[in-house]
PDB file of C-alpha atoms in Angstrom:
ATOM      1  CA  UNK A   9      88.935  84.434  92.716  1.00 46.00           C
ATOM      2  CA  UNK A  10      88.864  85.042  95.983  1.00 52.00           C
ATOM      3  CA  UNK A  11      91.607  85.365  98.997  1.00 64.00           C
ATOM      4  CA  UNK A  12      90.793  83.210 101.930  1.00 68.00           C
ATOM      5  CA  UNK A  13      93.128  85.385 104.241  1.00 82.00           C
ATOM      6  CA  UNK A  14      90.763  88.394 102.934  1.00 87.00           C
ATOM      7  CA  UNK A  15      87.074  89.132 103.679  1.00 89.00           C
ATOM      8  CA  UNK A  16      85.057  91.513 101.603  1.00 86.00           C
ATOM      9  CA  UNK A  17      82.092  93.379 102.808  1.00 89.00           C
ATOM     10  CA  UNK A  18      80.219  94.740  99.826  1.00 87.00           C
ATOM     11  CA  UNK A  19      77.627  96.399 101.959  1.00 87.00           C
ATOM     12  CA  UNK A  20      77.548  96.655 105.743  1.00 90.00           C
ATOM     13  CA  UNK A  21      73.853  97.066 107.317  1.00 92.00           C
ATOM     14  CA  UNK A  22      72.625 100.460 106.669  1.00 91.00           C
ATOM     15  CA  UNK A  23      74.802 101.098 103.747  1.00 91.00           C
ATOM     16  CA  UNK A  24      73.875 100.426  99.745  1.00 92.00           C
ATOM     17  CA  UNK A  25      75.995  98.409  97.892  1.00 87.00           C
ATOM     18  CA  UNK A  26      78.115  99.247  95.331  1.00 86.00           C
ATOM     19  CA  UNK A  27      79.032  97.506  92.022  1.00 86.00           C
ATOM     20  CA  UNK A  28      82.055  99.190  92.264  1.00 87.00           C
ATOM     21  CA  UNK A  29      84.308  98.645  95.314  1.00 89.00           C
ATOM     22  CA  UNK A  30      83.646  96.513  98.717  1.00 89.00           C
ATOM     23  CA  UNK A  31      83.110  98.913 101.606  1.00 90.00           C
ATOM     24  CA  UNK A  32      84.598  96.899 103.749  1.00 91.00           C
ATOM     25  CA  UNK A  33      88.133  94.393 103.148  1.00 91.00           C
ATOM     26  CA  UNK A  34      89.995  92.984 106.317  1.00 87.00           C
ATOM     27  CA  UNK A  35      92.241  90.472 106.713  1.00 88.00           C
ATOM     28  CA  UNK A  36      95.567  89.039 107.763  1.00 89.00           C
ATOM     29  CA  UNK A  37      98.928  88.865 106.436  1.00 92.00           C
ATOM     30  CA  UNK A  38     102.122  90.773 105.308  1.00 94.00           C
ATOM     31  CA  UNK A  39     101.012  94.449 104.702  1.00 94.00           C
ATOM     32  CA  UNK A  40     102.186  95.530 101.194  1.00 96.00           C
ATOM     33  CA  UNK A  41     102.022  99.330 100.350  1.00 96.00           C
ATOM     34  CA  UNK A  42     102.399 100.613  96.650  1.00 97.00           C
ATOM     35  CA  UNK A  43     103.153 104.146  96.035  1.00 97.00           C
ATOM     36  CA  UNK A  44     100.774 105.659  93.660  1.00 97.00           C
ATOM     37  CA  UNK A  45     101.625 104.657  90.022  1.00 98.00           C
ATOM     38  CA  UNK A  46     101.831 106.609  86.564  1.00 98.00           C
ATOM     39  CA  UNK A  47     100.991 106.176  83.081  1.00 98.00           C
ATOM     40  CA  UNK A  48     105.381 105.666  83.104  1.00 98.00           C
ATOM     41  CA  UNK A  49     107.150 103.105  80.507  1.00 97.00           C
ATOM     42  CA  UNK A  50     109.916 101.455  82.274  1.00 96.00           C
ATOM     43  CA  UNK A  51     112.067 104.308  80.460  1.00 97.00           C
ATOM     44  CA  UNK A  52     110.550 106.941  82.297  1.00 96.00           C
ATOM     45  CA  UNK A  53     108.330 108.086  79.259  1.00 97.00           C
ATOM     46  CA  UNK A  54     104.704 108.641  78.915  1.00 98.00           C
ATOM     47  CA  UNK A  55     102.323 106.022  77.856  1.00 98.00           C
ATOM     48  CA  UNK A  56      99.732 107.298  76.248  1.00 98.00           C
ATOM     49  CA  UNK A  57      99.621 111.393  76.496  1.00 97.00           C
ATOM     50  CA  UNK A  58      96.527 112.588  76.226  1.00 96.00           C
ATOM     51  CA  UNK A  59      94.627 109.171  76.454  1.00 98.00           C
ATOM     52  CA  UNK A  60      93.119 107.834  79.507  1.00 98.00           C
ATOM     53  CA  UNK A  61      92.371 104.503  78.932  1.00 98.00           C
ATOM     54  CA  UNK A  62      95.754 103.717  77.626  1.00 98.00           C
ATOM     55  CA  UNK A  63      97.406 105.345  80.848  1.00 98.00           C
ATOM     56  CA  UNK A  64      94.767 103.729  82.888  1.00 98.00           C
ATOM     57  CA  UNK A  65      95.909 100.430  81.784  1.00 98.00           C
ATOM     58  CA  UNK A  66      99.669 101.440  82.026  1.00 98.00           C
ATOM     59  CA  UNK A  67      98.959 101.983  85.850  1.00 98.00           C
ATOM     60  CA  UNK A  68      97.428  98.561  85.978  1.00 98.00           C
ATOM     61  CA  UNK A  69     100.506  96.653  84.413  1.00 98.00           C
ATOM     62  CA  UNK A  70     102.339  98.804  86.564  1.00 98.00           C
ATOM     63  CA  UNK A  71     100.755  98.132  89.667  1.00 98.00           C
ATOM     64  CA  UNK A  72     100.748  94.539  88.869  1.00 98.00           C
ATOM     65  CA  UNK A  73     104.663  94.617  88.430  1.00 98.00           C
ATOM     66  CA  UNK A  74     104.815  96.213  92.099  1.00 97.00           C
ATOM     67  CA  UNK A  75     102.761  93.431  93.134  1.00 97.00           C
ATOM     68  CA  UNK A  76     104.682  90.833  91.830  1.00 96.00           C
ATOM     69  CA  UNK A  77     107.711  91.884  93.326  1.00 96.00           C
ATOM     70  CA  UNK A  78     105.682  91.861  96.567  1.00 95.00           C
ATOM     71  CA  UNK A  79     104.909  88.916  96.244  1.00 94.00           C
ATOM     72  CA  UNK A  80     101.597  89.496  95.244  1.00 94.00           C
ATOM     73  CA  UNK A  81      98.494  90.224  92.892  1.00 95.00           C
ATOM     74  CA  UNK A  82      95.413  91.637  92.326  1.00 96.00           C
ATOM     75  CA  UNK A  83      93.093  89.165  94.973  1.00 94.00           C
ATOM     76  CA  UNK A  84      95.532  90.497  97.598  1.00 95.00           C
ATOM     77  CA  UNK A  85      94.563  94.304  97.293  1.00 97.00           C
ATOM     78  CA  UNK A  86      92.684  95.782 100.031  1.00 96.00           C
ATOM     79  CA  UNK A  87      92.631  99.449  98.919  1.00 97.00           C
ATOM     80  CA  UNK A  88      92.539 101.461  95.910  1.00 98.00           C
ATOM     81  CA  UNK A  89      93.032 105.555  95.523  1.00 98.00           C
ATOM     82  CA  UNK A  90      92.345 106.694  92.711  1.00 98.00           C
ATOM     83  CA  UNK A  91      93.751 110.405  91.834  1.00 98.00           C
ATOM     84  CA  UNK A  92      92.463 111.752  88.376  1.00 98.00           C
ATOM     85  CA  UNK A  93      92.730 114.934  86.796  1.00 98.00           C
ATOM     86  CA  UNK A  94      89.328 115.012  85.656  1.00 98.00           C
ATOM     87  CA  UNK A  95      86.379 112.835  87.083  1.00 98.00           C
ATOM     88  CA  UNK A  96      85.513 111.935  83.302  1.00 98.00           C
ATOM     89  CA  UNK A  97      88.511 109.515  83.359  1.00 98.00           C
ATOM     90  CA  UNK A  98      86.819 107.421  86.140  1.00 98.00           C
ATOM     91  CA  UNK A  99      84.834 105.189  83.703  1.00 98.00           C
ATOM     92  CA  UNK A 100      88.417 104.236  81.582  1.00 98.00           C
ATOM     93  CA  UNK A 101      90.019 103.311  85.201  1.00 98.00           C
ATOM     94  CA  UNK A 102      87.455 101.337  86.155  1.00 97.00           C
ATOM     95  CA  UNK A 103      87.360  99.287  82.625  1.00 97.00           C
ATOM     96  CA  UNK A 104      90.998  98.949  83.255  1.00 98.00           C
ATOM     97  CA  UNK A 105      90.686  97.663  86.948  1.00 98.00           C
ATOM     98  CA  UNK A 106      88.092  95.321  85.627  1.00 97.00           C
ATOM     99  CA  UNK A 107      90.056  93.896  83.302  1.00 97.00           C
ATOM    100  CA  UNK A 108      93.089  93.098  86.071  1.00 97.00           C
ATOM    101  CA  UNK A 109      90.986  92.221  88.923  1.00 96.00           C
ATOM    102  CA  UNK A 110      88.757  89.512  86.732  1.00 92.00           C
ATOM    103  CA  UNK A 111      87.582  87.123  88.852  1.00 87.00           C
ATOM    104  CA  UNK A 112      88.672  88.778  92.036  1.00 87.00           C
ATOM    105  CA  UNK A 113      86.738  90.643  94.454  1.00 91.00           C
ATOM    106  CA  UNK A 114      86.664  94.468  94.496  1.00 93.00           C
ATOM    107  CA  UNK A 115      88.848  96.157  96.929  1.00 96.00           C
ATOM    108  CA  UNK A 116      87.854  99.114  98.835  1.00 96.00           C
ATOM    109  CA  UNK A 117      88.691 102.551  96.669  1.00 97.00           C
ATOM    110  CA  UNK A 118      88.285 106.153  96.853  1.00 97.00           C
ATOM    111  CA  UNK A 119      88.999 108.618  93.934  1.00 98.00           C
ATOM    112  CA  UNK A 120      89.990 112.190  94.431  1.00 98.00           C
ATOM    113  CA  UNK A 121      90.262 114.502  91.010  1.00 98.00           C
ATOM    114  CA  UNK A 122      93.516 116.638  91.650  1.00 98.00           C
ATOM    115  CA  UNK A 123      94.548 120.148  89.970  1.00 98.00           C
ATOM    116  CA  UNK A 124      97.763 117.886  88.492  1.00 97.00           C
ATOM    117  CA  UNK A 125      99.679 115.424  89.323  1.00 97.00           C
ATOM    118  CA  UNK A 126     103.625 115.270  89.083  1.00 96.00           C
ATOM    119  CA  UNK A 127     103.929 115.469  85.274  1.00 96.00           C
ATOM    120  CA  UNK A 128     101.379 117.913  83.127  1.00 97.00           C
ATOM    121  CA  UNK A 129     100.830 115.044  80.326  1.00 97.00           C
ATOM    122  CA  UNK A 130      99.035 112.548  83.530  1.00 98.00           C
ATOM    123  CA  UNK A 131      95.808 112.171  83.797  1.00 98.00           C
ATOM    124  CA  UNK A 132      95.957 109.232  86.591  1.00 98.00           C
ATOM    125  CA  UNK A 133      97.410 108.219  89.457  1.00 98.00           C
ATOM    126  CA  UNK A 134      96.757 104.800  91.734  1.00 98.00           C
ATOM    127  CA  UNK A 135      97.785 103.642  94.970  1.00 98.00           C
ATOM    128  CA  UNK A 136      97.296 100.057  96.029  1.00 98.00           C
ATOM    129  CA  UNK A 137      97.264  98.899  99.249  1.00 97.00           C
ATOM    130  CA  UNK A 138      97.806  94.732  99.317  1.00 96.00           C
ATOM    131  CA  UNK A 139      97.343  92.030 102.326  1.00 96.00           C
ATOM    132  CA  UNK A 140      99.452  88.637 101.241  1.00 94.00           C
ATOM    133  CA  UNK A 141      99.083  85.687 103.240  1.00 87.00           C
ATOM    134  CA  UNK A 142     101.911  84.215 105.317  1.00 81.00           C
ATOM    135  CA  UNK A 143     104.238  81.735 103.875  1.00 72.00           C
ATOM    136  CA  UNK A 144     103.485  78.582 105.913  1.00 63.00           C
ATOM    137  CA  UNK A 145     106.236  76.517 107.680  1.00 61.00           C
ATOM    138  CA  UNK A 146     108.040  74.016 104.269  1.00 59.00           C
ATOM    139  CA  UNK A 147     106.853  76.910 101.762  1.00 54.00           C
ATOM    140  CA  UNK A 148     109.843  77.414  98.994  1.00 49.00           C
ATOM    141  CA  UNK A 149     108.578  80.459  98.326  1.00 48.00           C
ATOM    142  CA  UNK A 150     110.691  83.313  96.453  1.00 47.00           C
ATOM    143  CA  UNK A 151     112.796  85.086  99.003  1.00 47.00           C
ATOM    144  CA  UNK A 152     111.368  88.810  99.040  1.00 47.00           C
ATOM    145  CA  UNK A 153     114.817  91.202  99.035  1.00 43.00           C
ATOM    146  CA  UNK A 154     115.201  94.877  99.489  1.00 44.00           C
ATOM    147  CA  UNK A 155     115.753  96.461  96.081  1.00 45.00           C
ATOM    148  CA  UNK A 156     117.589  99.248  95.421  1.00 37.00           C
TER     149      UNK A 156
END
């Protein structure tokens, strides 16, 4: 589904598209960013050691809890970065961002394979960055608060 506070560009003259991300995403709203995510239960521990499409998906319901505290979900995400330890985890990302962003446009995404990330036992690593629309004037909207 698509966000009418968002537009998507999947391919600006003079570039191909891509199946896999819009090059282009502008819009207007509250600016949401998400630091970059881990395969982490909400524990602390490890989901999935060793297994990138389970920690792929752990991200996911991780980014989507970030979200939701924003305020937010998956049609509201402008940008993706993707940081993997080895390219040949792309494909099990991108199965899992399918699979959350169903039915919503692709935001736009890089991917960077790193020497490690903060723990030895990840493989992945995503950053979200989200535009939400405006509450309009009557909305009874949740009141967003500062956690700590």
């Amino acid at each position: 589904m698509s966000s009418p506070h968002l537009t998507h560009v999947p391919a600006p003259a003079g570039l191909a598209p891509s199946p896999q991300y819009s090059h282009v995403v502008w819009g207007t709203g509250r600016f949401v960013a998400i630091s970059g995510q881990c395969a982490l239960d909400a524990s602390g521990a490890v989901v999935g050691e060793g297994d990138a499409v389970a920690q792929a998906h752990q991200v996911f319901a991780n980014l989507e809890r970030c979200l939701t505290a924003a305020g937010a979900g998956f049609g509201d995400v402008v940008k993706l970065t993707y940081f993997v330890t080895d390219v040949a985890h792309l494909p099990a990302v991108r199965d899992a961002r399918d699979a959350y962003f169903a039915g919503s446009p692709l935001p736009a995404s890089s991917a960077v394979q790193v020497s490690a990330l903060v723990r030895p036992e990840l493989l992945v690593e995503i950053e979200a960055f989200a535009l939400v629309p405006e509450p309009r004037a009557g909305d009874s909207g949740a009141e967003l608060r500062l956690l700590r």
